[in-house]
Coordinates of C-alpha atoms and ligand atoms in Angstrom, one line a residue:
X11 CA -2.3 3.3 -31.6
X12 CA -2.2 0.5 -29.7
X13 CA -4.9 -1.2 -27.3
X14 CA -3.2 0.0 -24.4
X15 CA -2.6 3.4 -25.9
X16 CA -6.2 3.9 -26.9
X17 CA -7.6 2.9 -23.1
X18 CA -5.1 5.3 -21.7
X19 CA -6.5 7.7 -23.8
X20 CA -10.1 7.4 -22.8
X21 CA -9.2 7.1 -19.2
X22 CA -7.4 10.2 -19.9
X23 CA -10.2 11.7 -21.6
X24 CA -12.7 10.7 -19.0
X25 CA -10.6 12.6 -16.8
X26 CA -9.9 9.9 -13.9
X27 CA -6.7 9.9 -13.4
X28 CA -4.7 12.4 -11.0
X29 CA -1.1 13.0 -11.4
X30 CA 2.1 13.9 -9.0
X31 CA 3.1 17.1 -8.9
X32 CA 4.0 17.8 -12.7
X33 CA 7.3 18.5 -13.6
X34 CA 8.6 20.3 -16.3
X35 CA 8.4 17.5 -19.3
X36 CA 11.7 17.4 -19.8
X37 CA 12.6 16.5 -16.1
X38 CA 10.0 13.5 -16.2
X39 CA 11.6 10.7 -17.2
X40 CA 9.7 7.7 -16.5
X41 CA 5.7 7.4 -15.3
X42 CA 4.0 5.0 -13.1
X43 CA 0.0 4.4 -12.8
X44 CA -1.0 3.6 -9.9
X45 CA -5.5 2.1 -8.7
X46 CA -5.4 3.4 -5.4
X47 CA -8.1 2.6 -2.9
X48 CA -6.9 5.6 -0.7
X49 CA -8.1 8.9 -0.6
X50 CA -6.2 11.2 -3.1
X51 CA -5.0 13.7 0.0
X52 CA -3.5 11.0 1.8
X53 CA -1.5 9.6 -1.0
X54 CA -0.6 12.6 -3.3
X55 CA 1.6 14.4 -1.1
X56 CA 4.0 11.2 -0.7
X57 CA 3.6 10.6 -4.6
X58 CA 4.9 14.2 -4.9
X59 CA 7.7 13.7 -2.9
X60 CA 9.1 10.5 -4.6
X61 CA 8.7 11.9 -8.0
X62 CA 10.8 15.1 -6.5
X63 CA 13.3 12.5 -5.5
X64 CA 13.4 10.1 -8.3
X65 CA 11.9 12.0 -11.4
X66 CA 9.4 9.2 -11.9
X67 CA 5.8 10.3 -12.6
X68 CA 3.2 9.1 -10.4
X69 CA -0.3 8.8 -12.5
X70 CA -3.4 7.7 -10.2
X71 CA -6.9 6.3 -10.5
X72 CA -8.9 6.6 -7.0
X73 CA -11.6 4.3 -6.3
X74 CA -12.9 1.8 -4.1
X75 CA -11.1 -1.3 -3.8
X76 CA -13.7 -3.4 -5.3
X77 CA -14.2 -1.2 -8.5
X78 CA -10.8 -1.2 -8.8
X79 CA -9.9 -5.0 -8.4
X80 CA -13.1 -5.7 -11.0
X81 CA -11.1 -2.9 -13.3
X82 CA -8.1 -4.8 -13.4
X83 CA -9.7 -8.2 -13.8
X84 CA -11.7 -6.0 -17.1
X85 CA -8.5 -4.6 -18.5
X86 CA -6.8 -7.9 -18.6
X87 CA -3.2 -7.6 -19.8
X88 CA -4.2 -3.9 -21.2
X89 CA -4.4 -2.4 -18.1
X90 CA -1.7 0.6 -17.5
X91 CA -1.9 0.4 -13.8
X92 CA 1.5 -1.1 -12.3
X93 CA 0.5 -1.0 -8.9
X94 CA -2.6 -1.3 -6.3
X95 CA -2.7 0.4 -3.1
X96 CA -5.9 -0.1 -0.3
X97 CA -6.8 -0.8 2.7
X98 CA -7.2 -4.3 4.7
X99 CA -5.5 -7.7 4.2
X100 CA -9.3 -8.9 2.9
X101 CA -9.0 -6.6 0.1
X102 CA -5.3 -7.5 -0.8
X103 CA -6.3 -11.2 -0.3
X104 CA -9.1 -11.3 -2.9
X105 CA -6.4 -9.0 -5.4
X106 CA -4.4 -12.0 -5.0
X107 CA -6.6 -14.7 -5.3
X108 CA -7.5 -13.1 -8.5
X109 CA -4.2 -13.3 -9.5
X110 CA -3.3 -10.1 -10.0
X111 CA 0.0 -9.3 -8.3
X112 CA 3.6 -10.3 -9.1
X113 CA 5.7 -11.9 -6.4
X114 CA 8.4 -9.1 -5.6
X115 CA 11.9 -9.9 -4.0
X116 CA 13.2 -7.0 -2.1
X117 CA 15.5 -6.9 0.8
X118 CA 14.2 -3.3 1.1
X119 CA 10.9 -4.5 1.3
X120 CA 12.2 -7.6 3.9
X121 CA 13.7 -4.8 5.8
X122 CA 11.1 -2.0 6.7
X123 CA 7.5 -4.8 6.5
X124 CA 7.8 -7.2 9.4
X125 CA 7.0 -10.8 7.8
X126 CA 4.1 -11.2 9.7
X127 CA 2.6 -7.7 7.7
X128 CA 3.7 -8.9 4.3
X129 CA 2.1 -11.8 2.1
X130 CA 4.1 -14.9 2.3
X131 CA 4.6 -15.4 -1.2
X132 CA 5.6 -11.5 -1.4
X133 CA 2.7 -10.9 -3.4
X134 CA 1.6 -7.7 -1.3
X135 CA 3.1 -5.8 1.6
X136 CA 1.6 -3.3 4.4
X137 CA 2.2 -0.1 4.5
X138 CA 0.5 1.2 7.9
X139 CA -1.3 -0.6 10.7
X140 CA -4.4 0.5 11.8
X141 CA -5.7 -1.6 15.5
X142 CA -9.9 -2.8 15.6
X143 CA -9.7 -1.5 19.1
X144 CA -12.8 -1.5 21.5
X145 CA -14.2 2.1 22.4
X146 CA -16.0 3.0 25.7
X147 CA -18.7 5.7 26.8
X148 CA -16.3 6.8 29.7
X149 CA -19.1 8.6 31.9
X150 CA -20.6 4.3 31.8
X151 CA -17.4 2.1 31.3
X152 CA -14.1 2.1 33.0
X153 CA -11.2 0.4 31.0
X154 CA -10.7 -2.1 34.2
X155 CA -14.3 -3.5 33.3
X156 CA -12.6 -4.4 29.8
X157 CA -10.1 -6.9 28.8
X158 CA -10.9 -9.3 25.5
X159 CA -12.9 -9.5 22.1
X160 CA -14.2 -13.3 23.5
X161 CA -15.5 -11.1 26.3
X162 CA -17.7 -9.4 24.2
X163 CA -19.3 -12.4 23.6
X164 CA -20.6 -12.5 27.6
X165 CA -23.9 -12.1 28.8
X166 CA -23.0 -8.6 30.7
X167 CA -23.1 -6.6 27.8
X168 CA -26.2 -7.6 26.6
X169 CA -27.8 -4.5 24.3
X170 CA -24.6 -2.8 24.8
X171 CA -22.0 -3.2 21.8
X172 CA -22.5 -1.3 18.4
X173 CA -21.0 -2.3 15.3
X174 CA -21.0 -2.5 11.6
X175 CA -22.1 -4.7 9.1
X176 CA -20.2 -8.1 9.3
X177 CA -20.1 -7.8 5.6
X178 CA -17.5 -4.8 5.7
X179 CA -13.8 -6.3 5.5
X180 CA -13.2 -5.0 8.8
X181 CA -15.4 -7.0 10.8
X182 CA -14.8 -9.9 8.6
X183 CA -10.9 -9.7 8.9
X184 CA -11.4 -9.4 12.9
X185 CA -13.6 -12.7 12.9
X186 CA -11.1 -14.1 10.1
X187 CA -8.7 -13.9 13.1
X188 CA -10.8 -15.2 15.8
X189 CA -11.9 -18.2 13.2
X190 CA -8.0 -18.9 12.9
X191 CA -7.0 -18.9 16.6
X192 CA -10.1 -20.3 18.1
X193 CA -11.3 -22.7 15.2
X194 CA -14.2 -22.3 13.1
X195 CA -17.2 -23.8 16.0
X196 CA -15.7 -21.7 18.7
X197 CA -15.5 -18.4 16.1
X198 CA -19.5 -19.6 15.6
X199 CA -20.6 -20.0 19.4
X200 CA -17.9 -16.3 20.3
X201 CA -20.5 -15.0 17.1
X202 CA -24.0 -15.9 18.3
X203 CA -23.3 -14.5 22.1
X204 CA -21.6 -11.2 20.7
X205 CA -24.8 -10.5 18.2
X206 CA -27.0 -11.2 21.0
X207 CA -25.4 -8.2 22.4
X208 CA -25.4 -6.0 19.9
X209 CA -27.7 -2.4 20.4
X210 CA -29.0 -2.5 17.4
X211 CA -29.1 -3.7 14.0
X212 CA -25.6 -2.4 12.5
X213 CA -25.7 0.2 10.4
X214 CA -23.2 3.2 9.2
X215 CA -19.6 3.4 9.2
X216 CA -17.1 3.2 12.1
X217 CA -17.3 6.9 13.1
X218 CA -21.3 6.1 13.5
X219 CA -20.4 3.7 16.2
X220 CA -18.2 6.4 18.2
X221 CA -20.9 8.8 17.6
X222 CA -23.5 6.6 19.1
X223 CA -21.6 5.7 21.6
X224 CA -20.9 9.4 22.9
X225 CA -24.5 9.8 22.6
X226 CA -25.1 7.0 25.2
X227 CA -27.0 4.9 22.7
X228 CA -24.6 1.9 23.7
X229 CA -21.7 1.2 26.0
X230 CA -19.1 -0.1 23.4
X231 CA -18.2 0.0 19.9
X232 CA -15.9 -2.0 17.8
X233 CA -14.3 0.6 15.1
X234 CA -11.0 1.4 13.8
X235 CA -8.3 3.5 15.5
X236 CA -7.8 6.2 13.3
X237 CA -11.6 6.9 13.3
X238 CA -11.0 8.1 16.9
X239 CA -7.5 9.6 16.0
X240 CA -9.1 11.4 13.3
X241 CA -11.7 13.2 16.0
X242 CA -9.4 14.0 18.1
X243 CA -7.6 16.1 16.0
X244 CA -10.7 17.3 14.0
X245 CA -11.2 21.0 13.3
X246 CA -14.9 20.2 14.0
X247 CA -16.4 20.7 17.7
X248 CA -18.7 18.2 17.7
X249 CA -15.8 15.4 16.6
X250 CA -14.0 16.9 19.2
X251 CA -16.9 16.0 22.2
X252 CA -17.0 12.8 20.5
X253 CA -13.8 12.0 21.1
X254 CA -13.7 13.4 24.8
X255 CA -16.5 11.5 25.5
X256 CA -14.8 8.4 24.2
X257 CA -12.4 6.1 25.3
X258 CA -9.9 3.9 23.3
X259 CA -9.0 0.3 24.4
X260 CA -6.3 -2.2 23.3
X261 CA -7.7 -5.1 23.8
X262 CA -6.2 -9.1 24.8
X263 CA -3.3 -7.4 26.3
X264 CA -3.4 -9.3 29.3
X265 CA -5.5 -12.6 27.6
X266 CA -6.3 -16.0 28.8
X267 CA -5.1 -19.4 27.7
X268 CA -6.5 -19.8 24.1
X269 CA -7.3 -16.2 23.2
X270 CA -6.5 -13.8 20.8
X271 CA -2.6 -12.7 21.8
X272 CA -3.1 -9.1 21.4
X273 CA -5.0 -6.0 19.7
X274 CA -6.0 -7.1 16.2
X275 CA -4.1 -4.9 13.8
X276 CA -5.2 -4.2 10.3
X277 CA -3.5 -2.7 7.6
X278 CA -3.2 -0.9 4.2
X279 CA -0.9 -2.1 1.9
X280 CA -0.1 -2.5 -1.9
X281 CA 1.3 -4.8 -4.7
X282 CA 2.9 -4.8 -8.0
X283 CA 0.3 -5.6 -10.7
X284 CA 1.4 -8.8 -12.7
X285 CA 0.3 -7.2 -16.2
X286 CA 2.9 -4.1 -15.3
X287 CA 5.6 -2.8 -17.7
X288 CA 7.4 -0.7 -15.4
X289 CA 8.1 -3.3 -12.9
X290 CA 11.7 -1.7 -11.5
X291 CA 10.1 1.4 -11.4
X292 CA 6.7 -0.1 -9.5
X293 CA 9.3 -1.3 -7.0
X294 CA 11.0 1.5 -6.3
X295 CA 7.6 3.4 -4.9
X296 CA 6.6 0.6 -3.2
X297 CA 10.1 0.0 -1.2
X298 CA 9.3 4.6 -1.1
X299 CA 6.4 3.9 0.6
X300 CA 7.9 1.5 3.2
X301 CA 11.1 4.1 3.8
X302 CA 11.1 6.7 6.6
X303 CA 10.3 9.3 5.4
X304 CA 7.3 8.5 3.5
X305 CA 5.9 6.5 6.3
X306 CA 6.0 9.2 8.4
X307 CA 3.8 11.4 6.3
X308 CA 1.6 8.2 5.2
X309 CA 0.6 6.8 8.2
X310 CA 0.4 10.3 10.0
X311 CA -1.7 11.8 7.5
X312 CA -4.3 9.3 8.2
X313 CA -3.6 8.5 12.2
X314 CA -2.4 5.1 11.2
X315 CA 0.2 3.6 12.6
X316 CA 3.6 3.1 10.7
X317 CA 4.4 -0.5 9.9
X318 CA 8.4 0.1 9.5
X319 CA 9.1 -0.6 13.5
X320 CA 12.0 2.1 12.7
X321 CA 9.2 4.8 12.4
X322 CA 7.6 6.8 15.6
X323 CA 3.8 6.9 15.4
X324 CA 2.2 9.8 15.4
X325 CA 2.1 12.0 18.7
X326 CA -1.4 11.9 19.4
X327 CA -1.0 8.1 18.8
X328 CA 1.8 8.0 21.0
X329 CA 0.0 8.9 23.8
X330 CA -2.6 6.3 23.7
X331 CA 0.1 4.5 25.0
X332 CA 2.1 1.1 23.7
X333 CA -0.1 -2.0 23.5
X334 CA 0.6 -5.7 22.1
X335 CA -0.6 -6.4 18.8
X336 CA -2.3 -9.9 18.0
X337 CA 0.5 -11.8 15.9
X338 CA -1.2 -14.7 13.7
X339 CA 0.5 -14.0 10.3
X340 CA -2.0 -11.8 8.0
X341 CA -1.9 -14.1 5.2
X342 CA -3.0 -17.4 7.7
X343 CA -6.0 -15.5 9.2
X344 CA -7.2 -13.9 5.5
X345 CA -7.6 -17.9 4.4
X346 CA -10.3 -17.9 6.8
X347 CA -12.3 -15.0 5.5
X348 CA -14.6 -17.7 3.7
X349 CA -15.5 -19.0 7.3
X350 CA -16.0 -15.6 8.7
X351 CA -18.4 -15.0 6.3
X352 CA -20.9 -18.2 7.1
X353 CA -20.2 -17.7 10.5
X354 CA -21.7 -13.9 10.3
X355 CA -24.6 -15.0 8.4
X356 CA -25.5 -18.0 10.5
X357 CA -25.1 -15.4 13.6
X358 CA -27.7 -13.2 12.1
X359 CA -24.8 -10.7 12.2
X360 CA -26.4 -8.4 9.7
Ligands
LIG18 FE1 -11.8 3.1 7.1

């Protein structure tokens, strides 16, 4: 057996790996593996579907993106994976620092991910947007007392914004962004006065902002769209209050001279692994993923938005009405994740 053979066979055995819908083996002609960062009931149905369509297996390990990135770096040229899929351009970044992806030419690709979503050396694409939006208790805030993330930085809401850590990718892509339209000592100075205003020390995820913030234990939080999307449309009451209680807000749609153009936007995206042997194959999901169909499922199933412009959001996205998003090329402000980091530190931005 060969090396790759015998680590397939104790992933197999160690029973890791999900598979698309299985087909009889005669109609499976070809198989994929695919590390996905995303949860396995937002992918699998749209796996499903493209082996339906193309007869092409879709074998996939789930995990979080830096288990994943550190298994890939461990396999070497072993590993059976041909593709990664996660979340946030920090994540893709590091994947391609390590050198892990293959450039891929596709006009496909070119087509349905606007260049400023895809890596310029075509090393990884997006596959849904998600915006870093600012929330409001409405009962406190109205959305005319709101306008910026630099105005988050002022005096007025002193003890009233709520947070995460700065070392999640989220916060450190949105200051990534501020670092590369501001500069680095403005990013610092927009960093100290927006800590001073923090509520408390950050802790939990994004939905534990929104929580909080329903709960009156803050004015603001800074958390990801779909979090909110995701209450709205929960089966669960008290998401549901959560979400009434809560209002969404696109900011820098109407910013000064110097600011961020827009709502920063975030995405999930993938890339073809450079140690794959199914390359063509690889391809073909990845240009799937970007296609109409599948991006209506993907980005719906998950209250993202789609990145294809073709593609309607969502309904219950639709409604939060059309905003600007910020447009600094993905790849330009994930150079300046580095800076963001220091920046955060030096902050006290826990
Ligand atoms: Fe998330």
């Amino acid at each position: 057996m060969s090396p790759k053979l015998i680590l397939n066979a104790i992933l197999l055995l160690a029973g890791v790996f999900s598979a698309s819908s299985s087909l009889a083996a005669d109609a499976v002609k070809e198989e994929i593996v695919v590390y996905s960062a995303r949860k396995e009931e937002l992918i699998k149905p749209i796996f499903d579907q493209f082996t339906k369509e193309t007869g092409i297996a879709v074998k996939f390990l789930s995990d979080d993106a830096p288990k994943l990135i550190a298994r890939l770096e461990s396999e070497g040229v072993a590993s059976p994976a041909d593709l990664l899929i996660t979340v946030d351009v920090a994540n893709l970044t590091i994947a391609k620092d390590k050198g892990l992806f293959a450039p891929v030419k596709s006009t496909v690709l070119e087509k349905n991910v606007p260049a400023i979503y895809r890596d310029k050396d075509s090393q990884w694409f997006a596959l849904s947007k998600r915006v870093r939006a600012i929330f409001y208790n409405k009962e406190k805030v109205k959305p005319e007392d709101l306008s910026t993330y630099e105005d988050l930085a002022s005096a007025r809401w002193k003890g009233e914004i709520l947070t995460r850590s700065s070392a999640h990718p989220y916060n450190q892509s949105l200051l990534a962004n501020i670092v590369a339209v501001h500069g680095a000592k403005n990013a610092q100075k927009w960093a100290d006065g927006f800590v001073a205003n923090l509520a408390r020390k950050p802790q939990g995820g994004d939905s534990d902002q929104l929580k909080a913030v329903a709960a009156g234990e803050a004015k603001l939080a800074i958390a990801n769209s779909y979090y909110y999307g995701r209450m709205m449309t929960s089966d669960l009451p008290e998401d549901k209050l959560v979400a009434q209680k809560v209002g969404i807000f696109f900011p820098n749609q109407k910013a000064g001279k110097g600011d961020l153009t827009g709502a920063h936007v975030n995405i999930s995206g993938g890339g073809i692994l450079k140690t794959s042997k199914n390359v063509k194959n690889a391809q073909k999901l990845l240009e799937f993923l970007s296609g109409d169909h599948a991006q209506n499922i993907y980005a719906a199933a998950n209250k993202e938005f789609p990145v294809n412009p073709l593609v309607k959001a969502d309904a219950v996205l639709a409604a939060w009405g059309p905003f600007k998003n910020e447009g600094t090329n993905l790849s330009v402000w994930a150079t300046h994740s580095k800076d963001a980091t220091r920046i955060a530190d030096k902050a006290g931005w826990k």
